[in-house]
Coordinates of C-alpha atoms and ligand atoms in Angstrom, one line a residue:
M14 CA 26.8 0.9 -22.4
G15 CA 24.2 2.8 -21.1
I16 CA 22.1 2.4 -18.5
P17 CA 18.9 1.0 -20.8
E18 CA 21.7 -1.5 -22.4
K19 CA 23.3 -2.4 -19.7
I20 CA 19.9 -4.1 -18.2
K21 CA 18.6 -6.3 -21.3
A22 CA 22.2 -7.6 -21.6
I23 CA 21.5 -9.0 -18.0
E24 CA 17.5 -9.6 -18.8
E25 CA 18.7 -11.6 -21.8
E26 CA 21.0 -14.1 -19.6
M27 CA 18.4 -14.8 -17.7
A28 CA 16.6 -15.8 -20.3
R29 CA 19.1 -18.0 -21.3
T30 CA 19.7 -19.2 -18.1
Q31 CA 17.7 -22.1 -17.2
V32 CA 15.6 -22.0 -13.6
N33 CA 17.0 -24.8 -11.0
K34 CA 18.3 -25.0 -8.2
A35 CA 22.1 -24.5 -8.9
T36 CA 21.2 -21.3 -10.8
N37 CA 19.2 -19.6 -8.5
R38 CA 21.8 -18.3 -6.7
H39 CA 23.4 -16.9 -9.6
L40 CA 20.0 -15.4 -11.0
G41 CA 19.3 -13.6 -7.5
V42 CA 22.8 -12.1 -8.5
L43 CA 21.5 -11.4 -11.6
K44 CA 18.2 -9.5 -10.0
A45 CA 19.6 -7.1 -7.5
R46 CA 22.1 -5.7 -10.9
I47 CA 18.5 -4.8 -12.8
A48 CA 17.1 -3.6 -8.8
R49 CA 21.1 -1.7 -8.5
L50 CA 20.8 -0.1 -12.6
K51 CA 16.8 0.5 -12.9
E52 CA 17.2 2.9 -9.0
Q53 CA 20.3 4.7 -10.5
Q54 CA 17.9 5.4 -13.2
E55 CA 14.7 6.1 -11.6
E56 CA 17.3 9.3 -10.1
R57 CA 18.1 10.5 -13.0
I58 CA 15.4 11.2 -14.4
R59 CA 14.7 13.0 -10.7
K60 CA 17.8 14.3 -11.0
S61 CA 17.2 15.7 -15.3
R62 CA 13.6 16.8 -13.8
G63 CA 14.4 18.5 -11.1
K64 CA 10.9 19.9 -9.0
V65 CA 8.8 19.8 -12.2
G66 CA 7.0 16.2 -12.6
V67 CA 7.7 14.4 -9.9
G68 CA 5.7 12.0 -8.3
Y69 CA 2.6 13.6 -8.0
T70 CA 1.9 14.5 -4.5
L71 CA -1.6 15.6 -3.1
K72 CA -1.3 16.4 1.0
K73 CA -2.9 13.1 3.3
D74 CA -6.5 13.9 4.6
G75 CA -8.3 11.9 6.6
D76 CA -7.8 9.2 8.3
A77 CA -6.5 7.5 5.9
T78 CA -6.1 7.3 2.6
V79 CA -7.8 5.2 -0.8
V80 CA -7.7 5.7 -4.4
L81 CA -9.5 4.2 -6.9
L82 CA -8.0 2.6 -9.1
G83 CA -9.2 1.2 -13.2
L84 CA -9.6 1.6 -16.3
P85 CA -10.9 4.6 -17.9
S86 CA -15.0 5.1 -17.8
V87 CA -15.8 1.7 -15.1
G88 CA -17.3 4.7 -13.4
K89 CA -14.1 5.9 -10.8
S90 CA -15.8 9.0 -10.6
T91 CA -20.1 8.1 -10.4
L92 CA -18.8 6.0 -7.6
M93 CA -16.3 9.0 -5.9
N94 CA -19.4 11.5 -6.5
H95 CA -21.7 8.9 -4.8
V96 CA -19.5 8.2 -1.0
T97 CA -18.0 11.6 -0.9
N98 CA -18.3 15.0 -0.6
S99 CA -16.6 15.4 -3.6
N100 CA -18.2 16.9 -7.8
S101 CA -15.8 14.6 -9.9
K102 CA -16.2 15.6 -14.0
V103 CA -18.0 12.2 -14.9
G104 CA -18.4 11.1 -18.4
A105 CA -19.2 9.6 -21.4
Y106 CA -15.9 8.8 -22.8
D107 CA -12.6 7.5 -22.1
F108 CA -10.2 10.2 -19.4
T109 CA -13.3 12.1 -18.5
T110 CA -11.0 12.7 -15.4
V111 CA -7.3 14.5 -16.5
T112 CA -5.9 14.9 -12.3
V113 CA -6.3 13.8 -9.0
E114 CA -9.0 14.9 -7.0
P115 CA -9.5 14.5 -4.0
G116 CA -12.7 14.1 -1.6
I117 CA -14.2 12.9 2.2
L118 CA -16.3 10.0 3.2
N119 CA -17.6 10.1 6.1
Y120 CA -18.3 6.8 7.9
K121 CA -18.7 5.6 11.4
G122 CA -16.8 8.8 12.6
A123 CA -13.8 7.5 10.4
R124 CA -13.2 10.5 8.5
I125 CA -11.8 9.2 4.7
Q126 CA -9.8 10.5 2.3
V127 CA -10.4 9.3 -1.3
L128 CA -8.4 10.4 -4.7
D129 CA -10.8 10.2 -7.8
I130 CA -7.8 9.7 -10.9
P131 CA -7.2 9.9 -14.4
G132 CA -8.8 6.0 -15.4
I133 CA -5.0 3.9 -16.3
I134 CA -4.6 1.8 -19.2
R135 CA -1.3 -1.3 -19.7
D136 CA 1.9 0.6 -19.6
A137 CA 0.7 3.7 -18.3
S138 CA 3.9 3.1 -15.9
K139 CA 6.3 3.7 -18.9
G140 CA 4.0 6.8 -19.3
R141 CA 1.1 5.4 -21.7
G142 CA -1.7 7.0 -21.2
L143 CA -1.8 9.9 -18.3
G144 CA 1.0 8.5 -17.7
R145 CA 2.9 7.9 -14.6
R146 CA 2.7 10.6 -12.8
I147 CA -0.4 10.0 -12.4
L148 CA -0.3 6.4 -10.8
S149 CA 1.9 7.7 -8.4
A150 CA -0.8 9.3 -6.9
T151 CA -1.0 5.6 -5.7
R152 CA 2.2 5.7 -3.9
S153 CA 0.1 7.3 -0.6
A154 CA -3.0 4.4 -0.8
D155 CA -3.5 2.7 2.6
L156 CA -5.6 0.6 0.2
I157 CA -6.5 0.7 -3.5
L158 CA -9.8 0.2 -4.9
V159 CA -9.5 -2.2 -7.9
M160 CA -13.3 -0.6 -10.0
M161 CA -13.9 -2.8 -12.9
D162 CA -17.0 -2.5 -14.2
V163 CA -18.9 -5.8 -16.1
F164 CA -18.0 -5.3 -18.9
N165 CA -13.8 -5.8 -18.1
P166 CA -14.1 -8.1 -14.9
G167 CA -10.1 -9.5 -16.9
M168 CA -8.2 -6.2 -16.3
R169 CA -7.3 -7.1 -13.0
E170 CA -4.0 -7.7 -12.7
M171 CA -3.0 -5.7 -15.7
L172 CA -3.7 -2.6 -13.1
L173 CA -1.9 -4.9 -10.5
D174 CA 0.8 -4.6 -12.4
E175 CA 0.6 -1.3 -13.8
I176 CA 1.3 0.0 -10.1
R177 CA 4.1 -3.1 -9.3
A178 CA 6.1 -1.5 -12.2
I179 CA 6.2 1.2 -9.8
G180 CA 7.4 -0.2 -6.3
L181 CA 3.6 -0.9 -4.9
R182 CA 2.5 -4.4 -3.6
P183 CA -0.8 -4.8 -3.5
D184 CA -1.9 -7.5 -0.7
E185 CA 1.7 -8.5 0.0
T186 CA 3.3 -7.9 3.5
R187 CA 7.0 -6.6 4.1
P188 CA 8.5 -9.9 4.5
D189 CA 10.0 -10.7 8.4
I190 CA 13.7 -10.0 7.8
K191 CA 16.1 -7.9 9.8
I192 CA 19.3 -6.1 8.3
E193 CA 22.0 -4.8 11.7
K194 CA 24.2 -3.0 9.2
R195 CA 28.2 -3.2 11.8
G196 CA 30.9 -2.8 11.7
S197 CA 32.5 -5.3 10.8
G198 CA 33.1 -8.7 10.0
G199 CA 31.4 -9.1 6.8
V200 CA 27.7 -10.5 5.8
V201 CA 26.9 -12.9 7.8
V202 CA 23.5 -14.5 7.4
T203 CA 21.2 -16.7 9.9
D204 CA 20.9 -20.8 9.0
L205 CA 18.5 -20.3 6.1
I206 CA 15.8 -23.8 7.1
G207 CA 13.6 -24.7 5.2
M208 CA 13.9 -22.3 2.1
T209 CA 12.8 -23.4 -1.6
E210 CA 14.5 -20.6 -3.7
M211 CA 17.1 -18.6 -1.9
T212 CA 20.9 -19.8 0.2
S213 CA 22.6 -18.1 3.4
A214 CA 25.2 -17.7 -0.1
G215 CA 23.0 -16.2 -2.4
V216 CA 22.4 -14.2 0.3
K217 CA 25.3 -12.5 1.0
D218 CA 25.5 -12.5 -3.4
V219 CA 23.2 -9.9 -3.6
L220 CA 23.5 -8.0 -0.6
R221 CA 27.1 -7.5 -1.3
E222 CA 25.4 -6.3 -4.9
Y223 CA 23.6 -3.5 -2.5
R224 CA 27.2 -2.3 -1.0
Y225 CA 26.0 -4.3 2.0
H226 CA 29.6 -5.4 3.6
N227 CA 29.5 -5.9 7.1
S228 CA 25.6 -6.7 7.9
R229 CA 24.1 -9.8 10.6
V230 CA 20.4 -11.2 8.3
V231 CA 17.5 -12.5 10.2
I232 CA 15.2 -14.5 7.4
R233 CA 12.6 -15.8 9.3
E234 CA 9.8 -16.9 6.0
D235 CA 11.1 -19.1 3.2
I236 CA 11.5 -16.1 0.4
T237 CA 12.0 -15.4 -3.2
Y238 CA 15.4 -13.1 -3.8
D239 CA 12.2 -10.1 -4.9
Q240 CA 10.7 -10.0 -2.1
L241 CA 14.0 -9.9 -0.9
L242 CA 15.1 -7.4 -2.9
D243 CA 11.9 -5.8 -2.2
V244 CA 12.9 -5.5 1.3
L245 CA 16.1 -3.9 0.1
M246 CA 15.0 -1.2 -2.9
K247 CA 13.7 0.6 0.7
N248 CA 10.7 2.5 -1.6
R249 CA 8.8 -0.7 -1.8
V250 CA 4.8 0.3 -1.1
Y251 CA 2.6 -2.4 1.0
V252 CA -0.4 -1.9 0.6
P253 CA -4.4 -4.1 0.5
T254 CA -6.5 -3.9 -2.6
L255 CA -10.4 -4.4 -2.8
T256 CA -12.3 -5.3 -5.9
I257 CA -15.4 -3.5 -7.0
I258 CA -17.4 -4.6 -10.6
N259 CA -19.8 -1.8 -11.2
K260 CA -22.6 -1.4 -13.8
M261 CA -23.8 -3.9 -11.4
E262 CA -27.4 -3.7 -13.1
M263 CA -25.9 -3.7 -16.8
V264 CA -26.7 -8.0 -16.0
D265 CA -28.7 -9.9 -14.4
Q266 CA -27.6 -12.0 -11.3
S267 CA -26.2 -15.5 -12.2
Y268 CA -24.0 -13.5 -14.8
L269 CA -22.6 -12.5 -11.7
D270 CA -22.5 -15.6 -9.5
E271 CA -20.7 -17.4 -13.1
L272 CA -18.5 -14.4 -12.3
R273 CA -17.7 -14.9 -8.3
E274 CA -17.2 -18.8 -9.3
N275 CA -14.2 -17.9 -12.5
A276 CA -12.2 -15.0 -10.7
D277 CA -9.2 -15.6 -8.6
Y278 CA -10.2 -13.0 -6.8
D279 CA -13.4 -12.2 -4.4
F280 CA -15.2 -8.9 -5.3
I281 CA -17.9 -6.9 -4.8
A282 CA -20.6 -6.1 -6.8
I283 CA -21.8 -2.6 -6.4
S284 CA -24.0 0.4 -9.5
A285 CA -22.6 3.9 -8.7
D286 CA -24.8 5.1 -10.6
N287 CA -27.5 3.5 -9.2
D288 CA -26.5 3.7 -5.2
L289 CA -26.0 -0.1 -5.3
N290 CA -24.9 -2.0 -2.8
L291 CA -22.9 1.7 -1.7
E292 CA -23.7 0.9 1.7
A293 CA -22.0 -2.4 2.0
L294 CA -18.9 -1.4 0.1
K295 CA -18.3 1.3 2.4
E296 CA -18.5 -0.8 5.5
E297 CA -15.6 -3.4 3.6
I298 CA -13.8 0.1 2.8
F299 CA -13.4 0.7 6.4
R300 CA -13.2 -3.4 8.0
K301 CA -9.9 -3.7 5.5
L302 CA -8.6 0.2 6.2
N303 CA -8.4 -1.8 10.3
F304 CA -9.7 1.1 12.1
I305 CA -8.9 0.6 15.9
R306 CA -11.7 2.8 18.4
I307 CA -9.8 5.1 20.9
Y308 CA -11.3 6.6 24.3
L309 CA -9.5 9.5 26.2
K310 CA -10.0 10.3 28.8
P311 CA -8.4 14.0 30.5
K312 CA -7.2 13.5 33.5
G313 CA -9.7 12.5 36.7
E314 CA -12.8 12.7 34.6
E315 CA -14.4 10.5 33.1
A316 CA -13.4 9.8 29.2
D317 CA -15.4 10.4 26.2
Y318 CA -17.4 7.2 24.9
E319 CA -19.2 9.6 22.5
E320 CA -16.5 10.0 19.8
P321 CA -13.5 8.0 19.7
L322 CA -10.6 8.7 18.0
I323 CA -10.3 7.1 14.8
I324 CA -7.2 5.9 14.3
R325 CA -5.6 3.0 11.7
N326 CA -4.4 -0.6 13.2
G327 CA -1.0 -0.6 14.4
A328 CA -0.2 3.0 15.8
T329 CA 1.4 3.8 18.8
V330 CA 1.2 6.1 21.5
E331 CA 2.7 8.4 19.2
D332 CA 0.6 8.6 16.9
I333 CA -2.5 9.4 18.4
A334 CA -0.8 12.5 20.7
D335 CA -0.3 14.3 17.6
K336 CA -3.4 13.1 16.1
V337 CA -5.1 14.9 19.1
H338 CA -2.6 18.2 19.0
R339 CA 0.7 18.4 17.2
K340 CA 2.2 20.0 19.9
L341 CA 1.2 17.2 22.7
K342 CA 4.2 15.4 22.5
K343 CA 6.5 18.1 23.6
D344 CA 4.7 18.6 26.7
L345 CA 3.9 14.8 27.9
R346 CA 4.8 13.6 31.1
Y347 CA 4.4 10.2 31.2
T348 CA 0.6 7.9 29.4
R349 CA -1.7 5.7 30.4
I350 CA -3.7 3.3 29.4
W351 CA -7.0 0.9 30.3
G352 CA -7.9 -1.7 28.1
P353 CA -7.5 -4.3 25.8
S354 CA -3.3 -2.9 25.0
V355 CA -1.8 -2.8 28.5
K356 CA -1.1 -6.2 31.0
F357 CA -3.0 -3.3 33.9
G358 CA -5.9 -1.3 34.3
G359 CA -4.0 2.6 34.3
Q360 CA -1.0 0.5 33.0
K361 CA 2.3 3.9 31.8
V362 CA 3.0 3.9 28.7
G363 CA 5.6 4.6 26.4
L364 CA 5.0 6.3 23.4
N365 CA 6.2 3.8 21.1
H366 CA 3.7 1.0 22.4
N367 CA 0.5 0.1 20.2
A368 CA -2.8 0.7 20.9
M369 CA -5.0 -1.6 20.6
D370 CA -9.5 -1.1 19.7
E371 CA -11.0 0.3 22.8
D372 CA -8.7 1.0 24.2
V373 CA -9.2 4.9 27.2
I374 CA -6.3 6.1 27.2
T375 CA -5.2 9.0 29.5
F376 CA -2.0 11.8 28.7
F377 CA -0.2 13.8 31.8
T378 CA 1.0 17.3 31.0
Ligands
GTP429 N1 -25.2 1.5 -16.5 C1 -24.1 2.3 -15.6 N2 -23.2 3.3 -16.5 C2 -22.3 3.6 -14.6 C3 -22.4 4.0 -13.4 N3 -21.8 4.2 -13.3 C4 -21.1 4.9 -13.8 N4 -21.3 4.9 -15.1 C5 -21.2 6.0 -16.6 O1 -20.0 4.9 -16.8 C6 -19.3 6.0 -18.4 C7 -18.1 6.5 -16.9 O2 -18.6 7.3 -16.0 P1 -17.4 8.0 -14.9 O3 -18.1 8.0 -14.0 O4 -16.9 9.3 -15.9 O5 -15.6 7.0 -15.1 P2 -14.2 7.3 -14.8 O6 -14.0 5.8 -14.8 O7 -13.9 8.1 -14.0 O8 -14.3 8.0 -16.3 P3 -13.2 8.5 -16.8 O9 -11.9 9.2 -15.7 O10 -12.8 8.6 -17.8 O11 -11.3 7.1 -15.8 C8 -20.5 7.6 -16.9 O12 -21.3 7.5 -18.7 C9 -21.2 7.3 -16.4 O13 -22.6 7.7 -16.5 C10 -23.3 2.5 -13.2 O14 -23.3 2.1 -12.2 N5 -23.8 1.7 -13.9
MG430 MG1 -13.2 9.7 -14.1

C-alpha cells in the first residue's frame, strides 16, 4: 500500500469512529499516524523535486515581513503600490500578479517588507491556481494581511484553510508543551489536570508514534491532540493575521455596519485605490507587529533618542547586537541595560536577556 492509500484507510477508520471520551485516545493515535505519513509524503516530494520547485524562498528584508493573502482581483497589488515603494502590476482580470513581488513600507522608523503574491483560490494548497509554491511564501510572514473586497467578505475561512494546509497556524500561539528527551525511563507525562480531550495514556501513545521512547513531557494548557501533534511536527508557523476589506467606496456605510455586525472577525475597511483609511491600516500593521524601540548608548556618551533601533518584541540582546552589526557579537565583552527590562539601571545582562520597549543599551567591546 502506498502512502496516499494508507492515509485514506486511516481517514476512513476515523470517520467510522464516534468521537467521545473513550475514543479520543484512539483518535489521537490515528491523527499521529496520518501526520507522520504526511511528513513522509512531503519528504519524498521534496527529494524527488530536488532543488527546483521547492517552496518559494525570498530573502527576508527589513524589520518584519507581512504577506498579502487574498483571492485574485481583491486589490492586493493596488494596496502594495499605495503603501510601499514598489510598482506591482495591477489589472482588471484575475491572476495579474504571477510571482512574489517584494516592497518596503516605511512607517514610524520601521522598515516593513511587504510581499504581494498572486491570488489564492480554494485548493491552492493542493496545487490549484498558481499553487502551492506561491502559497509557501506566507511561511516567512510575521503578519498575514488577509484581504477581501466588499463583494466577497465570506472568503476568509477558505483563505485561512489554505495556509493551514501547508502548516501555518494563523492566530494561534504555540501550546505550552515541553518535551525533554532522556536516555531511559520511558515516556513520563506529568499529571494532566483539567484536560478536556487528552489523557496521560493518550499522550504517551501519540509520543510513541512519534518515536519518543524516553522523554519527559510537561503540558501546562488544556490542548487537543491536534495541537500536541503541531508541536511534534516542528515545521508549524504560528502567525497573527489582520483582515482587510477593500473597495469600501463601492458600498455605503450601512453595508459596512451590517458586515461588521455579522462577521465573526474584526476587519479594517479601506479603499486602496482611493487612499481611504490607509494611514489607519499602516498604524494597525505596526501595532500588530509588536515593535519595540531600543536606544543605543555608545560607551561614555548620551543615548540616541532620535533614531531608536526598531525590533520585534521578544528580541534578545543577541538579536539586537546582530542588528547593530553582524560582527559585533564576536568582539562583545558584556552588555549593560537601563530601562524597563532590568531591575536597576546599568545592569549587566547576558545574550539571551529579553529587551523591552525603550530600553537603553550599551555594548562593551
Ligand atoms: N473600486 C475599487 N477598485 C479597486 C480598488 N483597489 C483595486 N481595485 C481594482 O481591482 C482590480 C484588481 O486590482 P489588483 O490590485 O490587480 O488586484 P490583485 O488582488 O493584485 O489581483 P491578482 O494579482 O490578480 O491576484 C483592478 O481593476 C483595480 O483597479 C479599490 O479600492 N476600489
Ligand atoms: Mg496582484
